[in-house]
mmCIF file of C-alpha atoms and ligand atoms in Angstrom:
data_model
loop_
_atom_site.group_PDB
_atom_site.id
_atom_site.type_symbol
_atom_site.label_atom_id
_atom_site.label_comp_id
_atom_site.label_asym_id
_atom_site.label_seq_id
_atom_site.Cartn_x
_atom_site.Cartn_y
_atom_site.Cartn_z
ATOM 1 C CA UNK G 1 105.832 138.413 108.068
ATOM 2 C CA UNK G 2 104.984 135.526 105.753
ATOM 3 C CA UNK G 3 103.175 136.281 102.520
ATOM 4 C CA UNK G 4 100.094 134.571 103.811
ATOM 5 C CA UNK G 5 100.117 136.670 106.988
ATOM 6 C CA UNK G 6 100.575 139.871 105.068
ATOM 7 C CA UNK G 7 97.841 138.811 102.689
ATOM 8 C CA UNK G 8 95.592 138.141 105.673
ATOM 9 C CA UNK G 9 96.422 141.536 107.121
ATOM 10 C CA UNK G 10 95.487 143.072 103.819
ATOM 11 C CA UNK G 11 92.212 141.216 103.750
ATOM 12 C CA UNK G 12 91.299 141.864 107.376
ATOM 13 C CA UNK G 13 92.053 145.536 107.035
ATOM 14 C CA UNK G 14 89.054 145.857 104.725
ATOM 15 C CA UNK G 15 89.131 146.787 101.036
ATOM 16 C CA UNK G 16 89.694 145.474 98.551
ATOM 17 C CA UNK G 17 89.489 141.777 99.376
ATOM 18 C CA UNK G 18 86.590 141.964 101.782
ATOM 19 C CA UNK G 19 84.789 138.864 100.555
ATOM 20 C CA UNK G 20 85.701 136.803 103.605
ATOM 21 C CA UNK G 21 85.088 139.433 106.221
ATOM 22 C CA UNK G 22 81.566 140.094 105.036
ATOM 23 C CA UNK G 23 80.374 136.643 106.135
ATOM 24 C CA UNK G 24 82.367 136.215 109.337
ATOM 25 C CA UNK G 25 81.561 138.674 112.128
ATOM 26 C CA UNK G 26 84.514 140.936 112.838
ATOM 27 C CA UNK G 27 84.637 139.798 116.485
ATOM 28 C CA UNK G 28 85.325 136.130 115.610
ATOM 29 C CA UNK G 29 88.956 135.458 114.761
ATOM 30 C CA UNK G 30 88.840 134.044 111.259
ATOM 31 C CA UNK G 31 90.161 130.586 110.611
ATOM 32 C CA UNK G 32 92.496 130.124 107.713
ATOM 33 C CA UNK G 33 90.607 129.153 104.600
ATOM 34 C CA UNK G 34 91.482 126.064 102.580
ATOM 35 C CA UNK G 35 90.243 125.291 99.086
ATOM 36 C CA UNK G 36 90.923 122.153 97.090
ATOM 37 C CA UNK G 37 89.579 120.407 94.024
ATOM 38 C CA UNK G 38 89.397 116.930 92.590
ATOM 39 C CA UNK G 39 88.565 115.902 89.024
ATOM 40 C CA UNK G 40 85.655 113.580 88.201
ATOM 41 C CA UNK G 41 87.845 111.865 85.609
ATOM 42 C CA UNK G 42 87.201 108.372 86.981
ATOM 43 C CA UNK G 43 86.682 106.759 90.373
ATOM 44 C CA UNK G 44 89.045 108.273 92.957
ATOM 45 C CA UNK G 45 92.064 106.209 93.926
ATOM 46 C CA UNK G 46 93.915 105.338 97.075
ATOM 47 C CA UNK G 47 96.435 107.973 95.895
ATOM 48 C CA UNK G 48 93.750 110.674 95.928
ATOM 49 C CA UNK G 49 92.666 109.469 99.352
ATOM 50 C CA UNK G 50 96.102 109.286 100.975
ATOM 51 C CA UNK G 51 97.522 112.372 99.258
ATOM 52 C CA UNK G 52 94.539 114.675 99.629
ATOM 53 C CA UNK G 53 91.079 113.553 100.786
ATOM 54 C CA UNK G 54 92.035 112.119 104.170
ATOM 55 C CA UNK G 55 93.723 115.418 105.113
ATOM 56 C CA UNK G 56 90.672 117.381 104.053
ATOM 57 C CA UNK G 57 88.585 115.174 106.329
ATOM 58 C CA UNK G 58 90.971 115.204 109.286
ATOM 59 C CA UNK G 59 91.428 118.979 109.311
ATOM 60 C CA UNK G 60 87.854 120.169 108.997
ATOM 61 C CA UNK G 61 87.911 121.646 112.501
ATOM 62 C CA UNK G 62 91.126 123.537 111.902
ATOM 63 C CA UNK G 63 90.196 125.424 108.757
ATOM 64 C CA UNK G 64 87.341 127.127 107.005
ATOM 65 C CA UNK G 65 86.916 124.493 104.274
ATOM 66 C CA UNK G 66 85.834 124.644 100.637
ATOM 67 C CA UNK G 67 85.970 121.518 98.446
ATOM 68 C CA UNK G 68 85.061 121.346 94.811
ATOM 69 C CA UNK G 69 84.438 118.630 92.223
ATOM 70 C CA UNK G 70 86.206 120.219 89.263
ATOM 71 C CA UNK G 71 84.216 119.001 86.265
ATOM 72 C CA UNK G 72 85.440 121.871 84.053
ATOM 73 C CA UNK G 73 88.979 120.621 84.604
ATOM 74 C CA UNK G 74 87.920 117.083 83.715
ATOM 75 C CA UNK G 75 86.750 118.152 80.238
ATOM 76 C CA UNK G 76 90.192 119.488 79.320
ATOM 77 C CA UNK G 77 90.741 115.943 78.043
ATOM 78 C CA UNK G 78 87.997 113.997 76.226
ATOM 79 C CA UNK G 79 85.248 112.605 78.491
ATOM 80 C CA UNK G 80 82.192 110.566 77.637
ATOM 81 C CA UNK G 81 79.246 112.863 78.579
ATOM 82 C CA UNK G 82 77.186 110.181 80.352
ATOM 83 C CA UNK G 83 80.231 108.944 82.250
ATOM 84 C CA UNK G 84 81.234 112.454 83.256
ATOM 85 C CA UNK G 85 77.742 113.117 84.591
ATOM 86 C CA UNK G 86 77.835 109.891 86.611
ATOM 87 C CA UNK G 87 81.432 110.358 87.786
ATOM 88 C CA UNK G 88 80.701 113.861 89.049
ATOM 89 C CA UNK G 89 77.936 112.691 91.367
ATOM 90 C CA UNK G 90 79.843 109.567 92.322
ATOM 91 C CA UNK G 91 82.834 111.659 93.358
ATOM 92 C CA UNK G 92 80.716 114.040 95.422
ATOM 93 C CA UNK G 93 79.083 111.069 97.174
ATOM 94 C CA UNK G 94 82.477 109.455 97.791
ATOM 95 C CA UNK G 95 83.883 112.610 99.349
ATOM 96 C CA UNK G 96 80.964 112.584 101.783
ATOM 97 C CA UNK G 97 81.491 108.862 102.368
ATOM 98 C CA UNK G 98 85.153 109.529 103.206
ATOM 99 C CA UNK G 99 84.001 111.952 105.899
ATOM 100 C CA UNK G 100 83.643 115.397 104.340
ATOM 101 C CA UNK G 101 80.985 116.879 106.598
ATOM 102 C CA UNK G 102 78.660 119.337 104.834
ATOM 103 C CA UNK G 103 78.103 121.140 108.118
ATOM 104 C CA UNK G 104 81.789 121.969 108.394
ATOM 105 C CA UNK G 105 82.851 122.074 104.741
ATOM 106 C CA UNK G 106 81.250 123.609 101.675
ATOM 107 C CA UNK G 107 81.164 120.984 98.928
ATOM 108 C CA UNK G 108 79.971 121.853 95.427
ATOM 109 C CA UNK G 109 80.398 121.259 91.698
ATOM 110 C CA UNK G 110 82.694 123.674 89.877
ATOM 111 C CA UNK G 111 80.468 124.227 86.833
ATOM 112 C CA UNK G 112 77.594 125.267 89.124
ATOM 113 C CA UNK G 113 79.626 128.347 89.982
ATOM 114 C CA UNK G 114 80.121 130.321 86.725
ATOM 115 C CA UNK G 115 82.182 132.885 88.651
ATOM 116 C CA UNK G 116 85.163 130.521 88.353
ATOM 117 C CA UNK G 117 85.111 130.629 84.548
ATOM 118 C CA UNK G 118 84.594 134.359 84.434
ATOM 119 C CA UNK G 119 87.474 135.019 86.793
ATOM 120 C CA UNK G 120 89.614 132.516 84.861
ATOM 121 C CA UNK G 121 89.176 134.581 81.693
ATOM 122 C CA UNK G 122 90.381 137.724 83.429
ATOM 123 C CA UNK G 123 93.352 135.837 84.868
ATOM 124 C CA UNK G 124 94.130 134.360 81.435
ATOM 125 C CA UNK G 125 94.659 137.924 80.288
ATOM 126 C CA UNK G 126 97.342 138.621 82.904
ATOM 127 C CA UNK G 127 99.135 135.257 82.621
ATOM 128 C CA UNK G 128 102.126 135.164 80.275
ATOM 129 C CA UNK G 129 102.070 132.113 78.000
ATOM 130 C CA UNK G 130 105.714 131.574 78.967
ATOM 131 C CA UNK G 131 104.534 130.591 82.453
ATOM 132 C CA UNK G 132 102.096 128.044 81.042
ATOM 133 C CA UNK G 133 104.762 126.590 78.768
ATOM 134 C CA UNK G 134 106.650 125.477 81.856
ATOM 135 C CA UNK G 135 103.806 123.451 83.379
ATOM 136 C CA UNK G 136 104.843 119.813 83.661
ATOM 137 C CA UNK G 137 101.275 118.467 84.000
ATOM 138 C CA UNK G 138 100.400 119.998 80.621
ATOM 139 C CA UNK G 139 103.421 118.344 79.026
ATOM 140 C CA UNK G 140 102.522 114.979 80.568
ATOM 141 C CA UNK G 141 98.818 115.134 79.660
ATOM 142 C CA UNK G 142 99.347 116.534 76.164
ATOM 143 C CA UNK G 143 101.777 113.733 75.342
ATOM 144 C CA UNK G 144 103.733 113.605 72.114
ATOM 145 C CA UNK G 145 101.152 115.406 69.958
ATOM 146 C CA UNK G 146 101.095 118.722 71.777
ATOM 147 C CA UNK G 147 99.479 120.517 68.832
ATOM 148 C CA UNK G 148 96.387 118.351 69.273
ATOM 149 C CA UNK G 149 95.935 119.214 72.979
ATOM 150 C CA UNK G 150 92.971 121.469 73.697
ATOM 151 C CA UNK G 151 93.379 125.140 74.565
ATOM 152 C CA UNK G 152 91.490 124.200 77.748
ATOM 153 C CA UNK G 153 94.254 121.803 78.757
ATOM 154 C CA UNK G 154 96.805 124.550 78.185
ATOM 155 C CA UNK G 155 94.856 127.100 80.245
ATOM 156 C CA UNK G 156 93.955 124.510 82.911
ATOM 157 C CA UNK G 157 96.266 126.000 85.574
ATOM 158 C CA UNK G 158 94.653 129.419 85.157
ATOM 159 C CA UNK G 159 91.205 127.984 85.864
ATOM 160 C CA UNK G 160 92.713 126.305 88.909
ATOM 161 C CA UNK G 161 94.113 129.685 89.992
ATOM 162 C CA UNK G 162 90.626 131.178 89.595
ATOM 163 C CA UNK G 163 89.127 128.370 91.734
ATOM 164 C CA UNK G 164 91.559 129.164 94.510
ATOM 165 C CA UNK G 165 91.745 132.957 94.276
ATOM 166 C CA UNK G 166 87.961 133.438 94.055
ATOM 167 C CA UNK G 167 87.700 132.496 97.747
ATOM 168 C CA UNK G 168 90.707 134.443 99.065
ATOM 169 C CA UNK G 169 92.169 131.073 100.007
ATOM 170 C CA UNK G 170 95.079 130.885 102.436
ATOM 171 C CA UNK G 171 96.174 127.290 101.861
ATOM 172 C CA UNK G 172 95.629 124.570 99.274
ATOM 173 C CA UNK G 173 95.900 120.961 100.524
ATOM 174 C CA UNK G 174 97.056 118.882 97.553
ATOM 175 C CA UNK G 175 99.341 116.051 96.536
ATOM 176 C CA UNK G 176 102.879 116.729 95.410
ATOM 177 C CA UNK G 177 101.959 116.801 91.695
ATOM 178 C CA UNK G 178 100.048 120.062 92.232
ATOM 179 C CA UNK G 179 102.918 122.016 93.804
ATOM 180 C CA UNK G 180 103.795 123.759 90.530
ATOM 181 C CA UNK G 181 100.184 124.766 89.911
ATOM 182 C CA UNK G 182 99.847 126.336 93.360
ATOM 183 C CA UNK G 183 103.081 128.228 92.800
ATOM 184 C CA UNK G 184 101.738 129.500 89.489
ATOM 185 C CA UNK G 185 98.560 130.568 91.315
ATOM 186 C CA UNK G 186 100.690 132.687 93.652
ATOM 187 C CA UNK G 187 102.523 134.193 90.690
ATOM 188 C CA UNK G 188 99.253 135.046 88.945
ATOM 189 C CA UNK G 189 97.828 136.604 92.119
ATOM 190 C CA UNK G 190 100.997 138.573 92.574
ATOM 191 C CA UNK G 191 101.065 139.777 88.952
ATOM 192 C CA UNK G 192 97.427 140.913 89.179
ATOM 193 C CA UNK G 193 97.923 142.617 92.553
ATOM 194 C CA UNK G 194 101.019 144.410 91.308
ATOM 195 C CA UNK G 195 99.301 145.724 88.216
ATOM 196 C CA UNK G 196 95.850 146.521 89.591
ATOM 197 C CA UNK G 197 96.251 146.848 93.372
ATOM 198 C CA UNK G 198 95.838 144.285 96.176
ATOM 199 C CA UNK G 199 92.950 142.040 95.167
ATOM 200 C CA UNK G 200 93.882 138.424 95.859
ATOM 201 C CA UNK G 201 95.391 136.572 98.797
ATOM 202 C CA UNK G 202 98.501 134.646 97.735
ATOM 203 C CA UNK G 203 97.855 131.070 98.856
ATOM 204 C CA UNK G 204 100.398 128.478 99.926
ATOM 205 C CA UNK G 205 100.402 124.779 99.117
ATOM 206 C CA UNK G 206 99.802 122.344 101.997
ATOM 207 C CA UNK G 207 101.721 119.219 101.004
ATOM 208 C CA UNK G 208 102.532 116.434 103.493
ATOM 209 C CA UNK G 209 105.879 114.768 103.743
ATOM 210 C CA UNK G 210 104.587 111.197 103.538
ATOM 211 C CA UNK G 211 101.940 110.047 101.064
ATOM 212 C CA UNK G 212 101.944 113.119 98.831
ATOM 213 C CA UNK G 213 102.932 110.931 95.898
ATOM 214 C CA UNK G 214 101.525 107.409 95.944
ATOM 215 C CA UNK G 215 102.912 105.527 92.969
ATOM 216 C CA UNK G 216 101.259 103.317 90.363
ATOM 217 C CA UNK G 217 101.055 99.628 91.317
ATOM 218 C CA UNK G 218 102.291 98.365 87.964
ATOM 219 C CA UNK G 219 104.862 101.089 87.298
ATOM 220 C CA UNK G 220 106.243 102.595 90.508
ATOM 221 C CA UNK G 221 108.075 105.257 88.513
ATOM 222 C CA UNK G 222 104.698 106.885 87.733
ATOM 223 C CA UNK G 223 102.170 108.456 90.075
ATOM 224 C CA UNK G 224 98.976 106.490 90.788
ATOM 225 C CA UNK G 225 96.253 108.126 88.649
ATOM 226 C CA UNK G 226 92.553 107.405 88.193
ATOM 227 C CA UNK G 227 92.786 108.024 84.454
ATOM 228 C CA UNK G 228 95.416 105.305 83.915
ATOM 229 C CA UNK G 229 94.936 101.548 83.404
ATOM 230 C CA UNK G 230 92.795 99.600 85.934
ATOM 231 C CA UNK G 231 95.610 97.468 87.340
ATOM 232 C CA UNK G 232 97.695 100.526 88.149
ATOM 233 C CA UNK G 233 95.465 101.875 90.902
ATOM 234 C CA UNK G 234 93.146 100.876 93.700
ATOM 235 C CA UNK G 235 89.844 102.679 93.405
ATOM 236 C CA UNK G 236 87.900 103.590 96.538
ATOM 237 C CA UNK G 237 85.087 101.404 95.207
ATOM 238 C CA UNK G 238 87.132 98.316 94.322
ATOM 239 C CA UNK G 239 85.633 95.170 95.875
ATOM 240 C CA UNK G 240 87.840 93.398 98.489
ATOM 241 C CA UNK G 241 88.990 90.679 96.107
ATOM 242 C CA UNK G 242 90.059 93.144 93.444
ATOM 243 C CA UNK G 243 92.053 95.063 96.076
ATOM 244 C CA UNK G 244 93.825 91.902 97.253
ATOM 245 C CA UNK G 245 94.600 90.840 93.689
ATOM 246 C CA UNK G 246 95.917 94.224 92.586
ATOM 247 C CA UNK G 247 98.244 94.401 95.581
ATOM 248 C CA UNK G 248 99.408 90.816 95.116
ATOM 249 C CA UNK G 249 100.328 91.689 91.519
ATOM 250 C CA UNK G 250 101.985 95.016 92.324
ATOM 251 C CA UNK G 251 105.464 95.424 90.862
ATOM 252 C CA UNK G 252 108.260 95.027 93.423
ATOM 253 C CA UNK G 253 111.834 93.863 92.845
ATOM 254 C CA UNK G 254 113.944 90.736 93.066
ATOM 255 C CA UNK G 255 115.308 91.498 96.513
ATOM 256 C CA UNK G 256 113.925 90.002 99.704
ATOM 257 C CA UNK G 257 114.204 92.494 102.538
ATOM 258 C CA UNK G 258 111.138 94.536 103.490
ATOM 259 C CA UNK G 259 112.653 97.890 104.380
ATOM 260 C CA UNK G 260 111.901 101.545 103.608
ATOM 261 C CA UNK G 261 114.480 102.119 100.892
ATOM 262 C CA UNK G 262 113.629 104.861 98.401
ATOM 263 C CA UNK G 263 115.922 103.339 95.809
ATOM 264 C CA UNK G 264 113.479 100.404 95.614
ATOM 265 C CA UNK G 265 110.345 102.308 94.515
ATOM 266 C CA UNK G 266 107.894 99.387 94.288
ATOM 267 C CA UNK G 267 108.264 98.031 97.801
ATOM 268 C CA UNK G 268 108.832 101.549 99.169
ATOM 269 C CA UNK G 269 105.475 102.622 97.780
ATOM 270 C CA UNK G 270 103.656 99.631 99.293
ATOM 271 C CA UNK G 271 105.374 100.195 102.633
ATOM 272 C CA UNK G 272 104.335 103.852 102.558
ATOM 273 C CA UNK G 273 100.711 102.841 102.047
ATOM 274 C CA UNK G 274 101.076 100.400 104.957
ATOM 275 C CA UNK G 275 102.598 103.112 107.138
ATOM 276 C CA UNK G 276 99.800 105.578 106.415
ATOM 277 C CA UNK G 277 96.942 103.139 106.917
ATOM 278 C CA UNK G 278 98.352 101.354 109.980
ATOM 279 C CA UNK G 279 99.645 104.452 111.753
ATOM 280 C CA UNK G 280 102.675 102.389 112.830
ATOM 281 C CA UNK G 281 106.248 103.661 112.789
ATOM 282 C CA UNK G 282 108.635 102.588 110.039
ATOM 283 C CA UNK G 283 110.798 100.736 112.585
ATOM 284 C CA UNK G 284 107.807 98.765 113.884
ATOM 285 C CA UNK G 285 106.752 97.821 110.338
ATOM 286 C CA UNK G 286 110.249 96.717 109.367
ATOM 287 C CA UNK G 287 110.479 94.674 112.567
ATOM 288 C CA UNK G 288 107.093 93.058 111.957
ATOM 289 C CA UNK G 289 108.110 91.871 108.476
ATOM 290 C CA UNK G 290 111.808 91.218 109.144
ATOM 291 C CA UNK G 291 111.474 87.476 108.776
ATOM 292 C CA UNK G 292 108.629 87.482 106.240
ATOM 293 C CA UNK G 293 108.453 87.529 102.448
ATOM 294 C CA UNK G 294 106.768 89.840 99.926
ATOM 295 C CA UNK G 295 103.811 87.494 99.689
ATOM 296 C CA UNK G 296 102.965 87.761 103.388
ATOM 297 C CA UNK G 297 103.567 91.490 103.406
ATOM 298 C CA UNK G 298 101.303 92.016 100.413
ATOM 299 C CA UNK G 299 98.570 89.899 101.999
ATOM 300 C CA UNK G 300 98.755 91.992 105.188
ATOM 301 C CA UNK G 301 98.655 95.214 103.163
ATOM 302 C CA UNK G 302 95.660 93.930 101.188
ATOM 303 C CA UNK G 303 93.751 93.351 104.432
ATOM 304 C CA UNK G 304 94.690 96.792 105.714
ATOM 305 C CA UNK G 305 93.379 98.482 102.562
ATOM 306 C CA UNK G 306 90.181 96.396 102.597
ATOM 307 C CA UNK G 307 89.609 97.326 106.258
ATOM 308 C CA UNK G 308 90.137 101.023 105.487
ATOM 309 C CA UNK G 309 87.810 101.073 102.472
ATOM 310 C CA UNK G 310 84.963 98.861 103.726
ATOM 311 C CA UNK G 311 83.312 101.580 105.876
ATOM 312 C CA UNK G 312 83.735 104.153 103.080
ATOM 313 C CA UNK G 313 81.986 101.816 100.646
ATOM 314 C CA UNK G 314 79.167 101.169 103.124
ATOM 315 C CA UNK G 315 78.570 104.898 103.626
ATOM 316 C CA UNK G 316 78.739 105.448 99.879
ATOM 317 C CA UNK G 317 75.980 102.884 99.379
ATOM 318 C CA UNK G 318 73.786 104.710 101.916
ATOM 319 C CA UNK G 319 74.399 108.127 100.373
ATOM 320 C CA UNK G 320 73.610 107.006 96.851
ATOM 321 C CA UNK G 321 70.252 105.620 97.984
ATOM 322 C CA UNK G 322 69.042 109.189 98.155
ATOM 323 C CA UNK G 323 70.117 111.164 95.062
ATOM 324 C CA UNK G 324 67.747 114.065 95.815
ATOM 325 C CA UNK G 325 69.463 114.650 99.136
ATOM 326 C CA UNK G 326 72.884 114.706 97.476
ATOM 327 C CA UNK G 327 71.727 117.303 94.932
ATOM 328 C CA UNK G 328 70.264 119.490 97.661
ATOM 329 C CA UNK G 329 73.448 119.256 99.676
ATOM 330 C CA UNK G 330 75.600 120.273 96.702
ATOM 331 C CA UNK G 331 73.292 123.198 95.959
ATOM 332 C CA UNK G 332 73.568 124.329 99.603
ATOM 333 C CA UNK G 333 77.362 124.045 99.428
ATOM 334 C CA UNK G 334 77.456 126.304 96.390
ATOM 335 C CA UNK G 335 74.997 128.795 97.866
ATOM 336 C CA UNK G 336 77.071 129.071 101.025
ATOM 337 C CA UNK G 337 80.242 130.192 99.267
ATOM 338 C CA UNK G 338 78.824 131.972 96.214
ATOM 339 C CA UNK G 339 78.869 135.408 97.929
ATOM 340 C CA UNK G 340 82.632 135.026 98.416
ATOM 341 C CA UNK G 341 83.284 134.267 94.755
ATOM 342 C CA UNK G 342 80.911 137.014 93.634
ATOM 343 C CA UNK G 343 82.604 139.617 95.815
ATOM 344 C CA UNK G 344 86.064 138.700 94.544
ATOM 345 C CA UNK G 345 84.907 138.680 90.933
ATOM 346 C CA UNK G 346 83.260 142.073 91.357
ATOM 347 C CA UNK G 347 86.460 143.555 92.781
ATOM 348 C CA UNK G 348 88.579 142.006 90.017
ATOM 349 C CA UNK G 349 86.234 143.318 87.300
ATOM 350 C CA UNK G 350 86.246 146.773 88.797
ATOM 351 C CA UNK G 351 90.037 146.782 89.050
ATOM 352 C CA UNK G 352 90.436 145.822 85.414
ATOM 353 C CA UNK G 353 87.862 148.367 84.240
ATOM 354 C CA UNK G 354 85.044 146.050 83.265
ATOM 355 C CA UNK G 355 82.605 147.676 85.686
HETATM 356 P P1 ATP R 401 93.759 112.292 86.605
HETATM 357 O O1 ATP R 401 94.263 110.887 86.563
HETATM 358 O O2 ATP R 401 92.471 112.494 85.910
HETATM 359 O O3 ATP R 401 94.794 113.303 86.223
HETATM 360 P P2 ATP R 401 94.311 112.365 89.398
HETATM 361 O O4 ATP R 401 93.728 111.265 90.200
HETATM 362 O O5 ATP R 401 95.758 112.286 89.054
HETATM 363 O O6 ATP R 401 93.441 112.585 88.123
HETATM 364 P P3 ATP R 401 93.008 114.685 90.707
HETATM 365 O O7 ATP R 401 91.686 114.129 90.771
HETATM 366 O O8 ATP R 401 93.041 115.923 89.926
HETATM 367 O O9 ATP R 401 94.179 113.748 90.153
HETATM 368 O O10 ATP R 401 93.632 114.926 92.132
HETATM 369 C C1 ATP R 401 92.934 115.230 93.311
HETATM 370 C C2 ATP R 401 93.946 115.347 94.438
HETATM 371 O O11 ATP R 401 94.607 114.099 94.659
HETATM 372 C C3 ATP R 401 95.064 116.352 94.163
HETATM 373 O O12 ATP R 401 95.335 117.069 95.360
HETATM 374 C C4 ATP R 401 96.237 115.501 93.782
HETATM 375 O O13 ATP R 401 97.473 116.119 94.057
HETATM 376 C C5 ATP R 401 96.016 114.295 94.655
HETATM 377 N N1 ATP R 401 96.629 113.092 94.066
HETATM 378 C C6 ATP R 401 96.354 112.577 92.851
HETATM 379 N N2 ATP R 401 97.071 111.471 92.637
HETATM 380 C C7 ATP R 401 97.841 111.294 93.754
HETATM 381 C C8 ATP R 401 98.815 110.317 94.136
HETATM 382 N N3 ATP R 401 99.130 109.323 93.331
HETATM 383 N N4 ATP R 401 99.399 110.427 95.342
HETATM 384 C C9 ATP R 401 99.066 111.447 96.174
HETATM 385 N N5 ATP R 401 98.172 112.405 95.872
HETATM 386 C C10 ATP R 401 97.562 112.339 94.681
HETATM 387 N N1 LTN R 402 94.555 120.556 89.157
HETATM 388 C C1 LTN R 402 94.154 119.717 90.246
HETATM 389 C C2 LTN R 402 92.680 119.747 90.503
HETATM 390 C C3 LTN R 402 92.239 121.125 90.895
HETATM 391 C C4 LTN R 402 92.539 121.802 92.109
HETATM 392 C C5 LTN R 402 91.892 123.072 92.011
HETATM 393 C C6 LTN R 402 93.283 121.465 93.224
HETATM 394 C C7 LTN R 402 91.468 121.978 90.151
HETATM 395 N N2 LTN R 402 91.252 123.119 90.833
HETATM 396 C C8 LTN R 402 92.008 124.010 93.046
HETATM 397 C C9 LTN R 402 93.388 122.420 94.238
HETATM 398 C C10 LTN R 402 92.765 123.666 94.155
HETATM 399 C C11 LTN R 402 94.638 118.295 89.924
HETATM 400 O O1 LTN R 402 94.903 117.990 88.792
HETATM 401 N N3 LTN R 402 94.748 117.478 90.910
#
């Protein structure tokens, strides 16, 4: 029996993790629950879209879905308050524009659900610092001056564990960079369960083979990130000309062949984006560009990205015309899943001896 199945059995058998079963009638077989988060640390990129968002959208009928704009994670590095406020709403609107359907998925803002922070504190107290010292994202984000990094940045993965564990999540659809954090989440759940009795489901990461790590356009050795320099990423709101220009300038190599060769990271990355957006096989793509140069390939890729993002941008414009509706929708999303987080938190507090 896989861990997730045994965790499910534990949950469905009743106490202690009954949060999920209280909202779904016992007669309906429960779908697996997915939870994922995205930081409002800038405008989301094509990497966020291809590595995470498009899967969230495509699989809404398969899972019981919870998606969260993780503003508390964003403030682990300095943010301008006005920009953060704007980015948070922009991101929520963009997720809807990409196809997150509020009827099928609960979408809300992390800081509107204080249960996450409260659970995170409890989990902080069962997480050895040795585990956090191994987190590669902390090392990358803290940079050379680790002493200056905030305690929030250090404890970031524990808040992420709280996000996930609060909902008795089965699976976490993320890009490849989050694999280590999901594994830590399992370890934290396991450590808590071992010490205090079965309380949390141990979730698994859902990471796709292709597209889980879209690379930066100007440095294909680094992952594409919304908090890096403008020319390194395509944002979901970039106008068509900016998209074409950024792709035309993307770093490739001095060779000529257009083939999927992982040892040539620049062209491999662009080909991967082409593969994902066109839905064509690698053989068909290589055949199509066999007698063409980088310039033609990049022009074709530019058009493909523009075609993919144009409808998203149009829907975004419609959604932002009505800010009141967006706020109401986010409040409904939070209200829908709050009982789950409250039930888990109550159990965890009781287990620890706080109530
Ligand atoms: P920041 O630059 O602020 O660290 P980010 O864009 O790297 O942000 P998040 O907003 O935290 O990352 O990520 C949201 C989701 O997008 C996560 O599941 C993450 O794994 C995924 N993701 C981020 N960047 C990429 C990428 N380059 N390729 C594939 N997936 C990605
Ligand atoms: N750490 C993630 C964002 C994140 C998240 C989560 C992802 C915060 N909480 C819960 C999945 C589940 C990141 O940096 N991409």
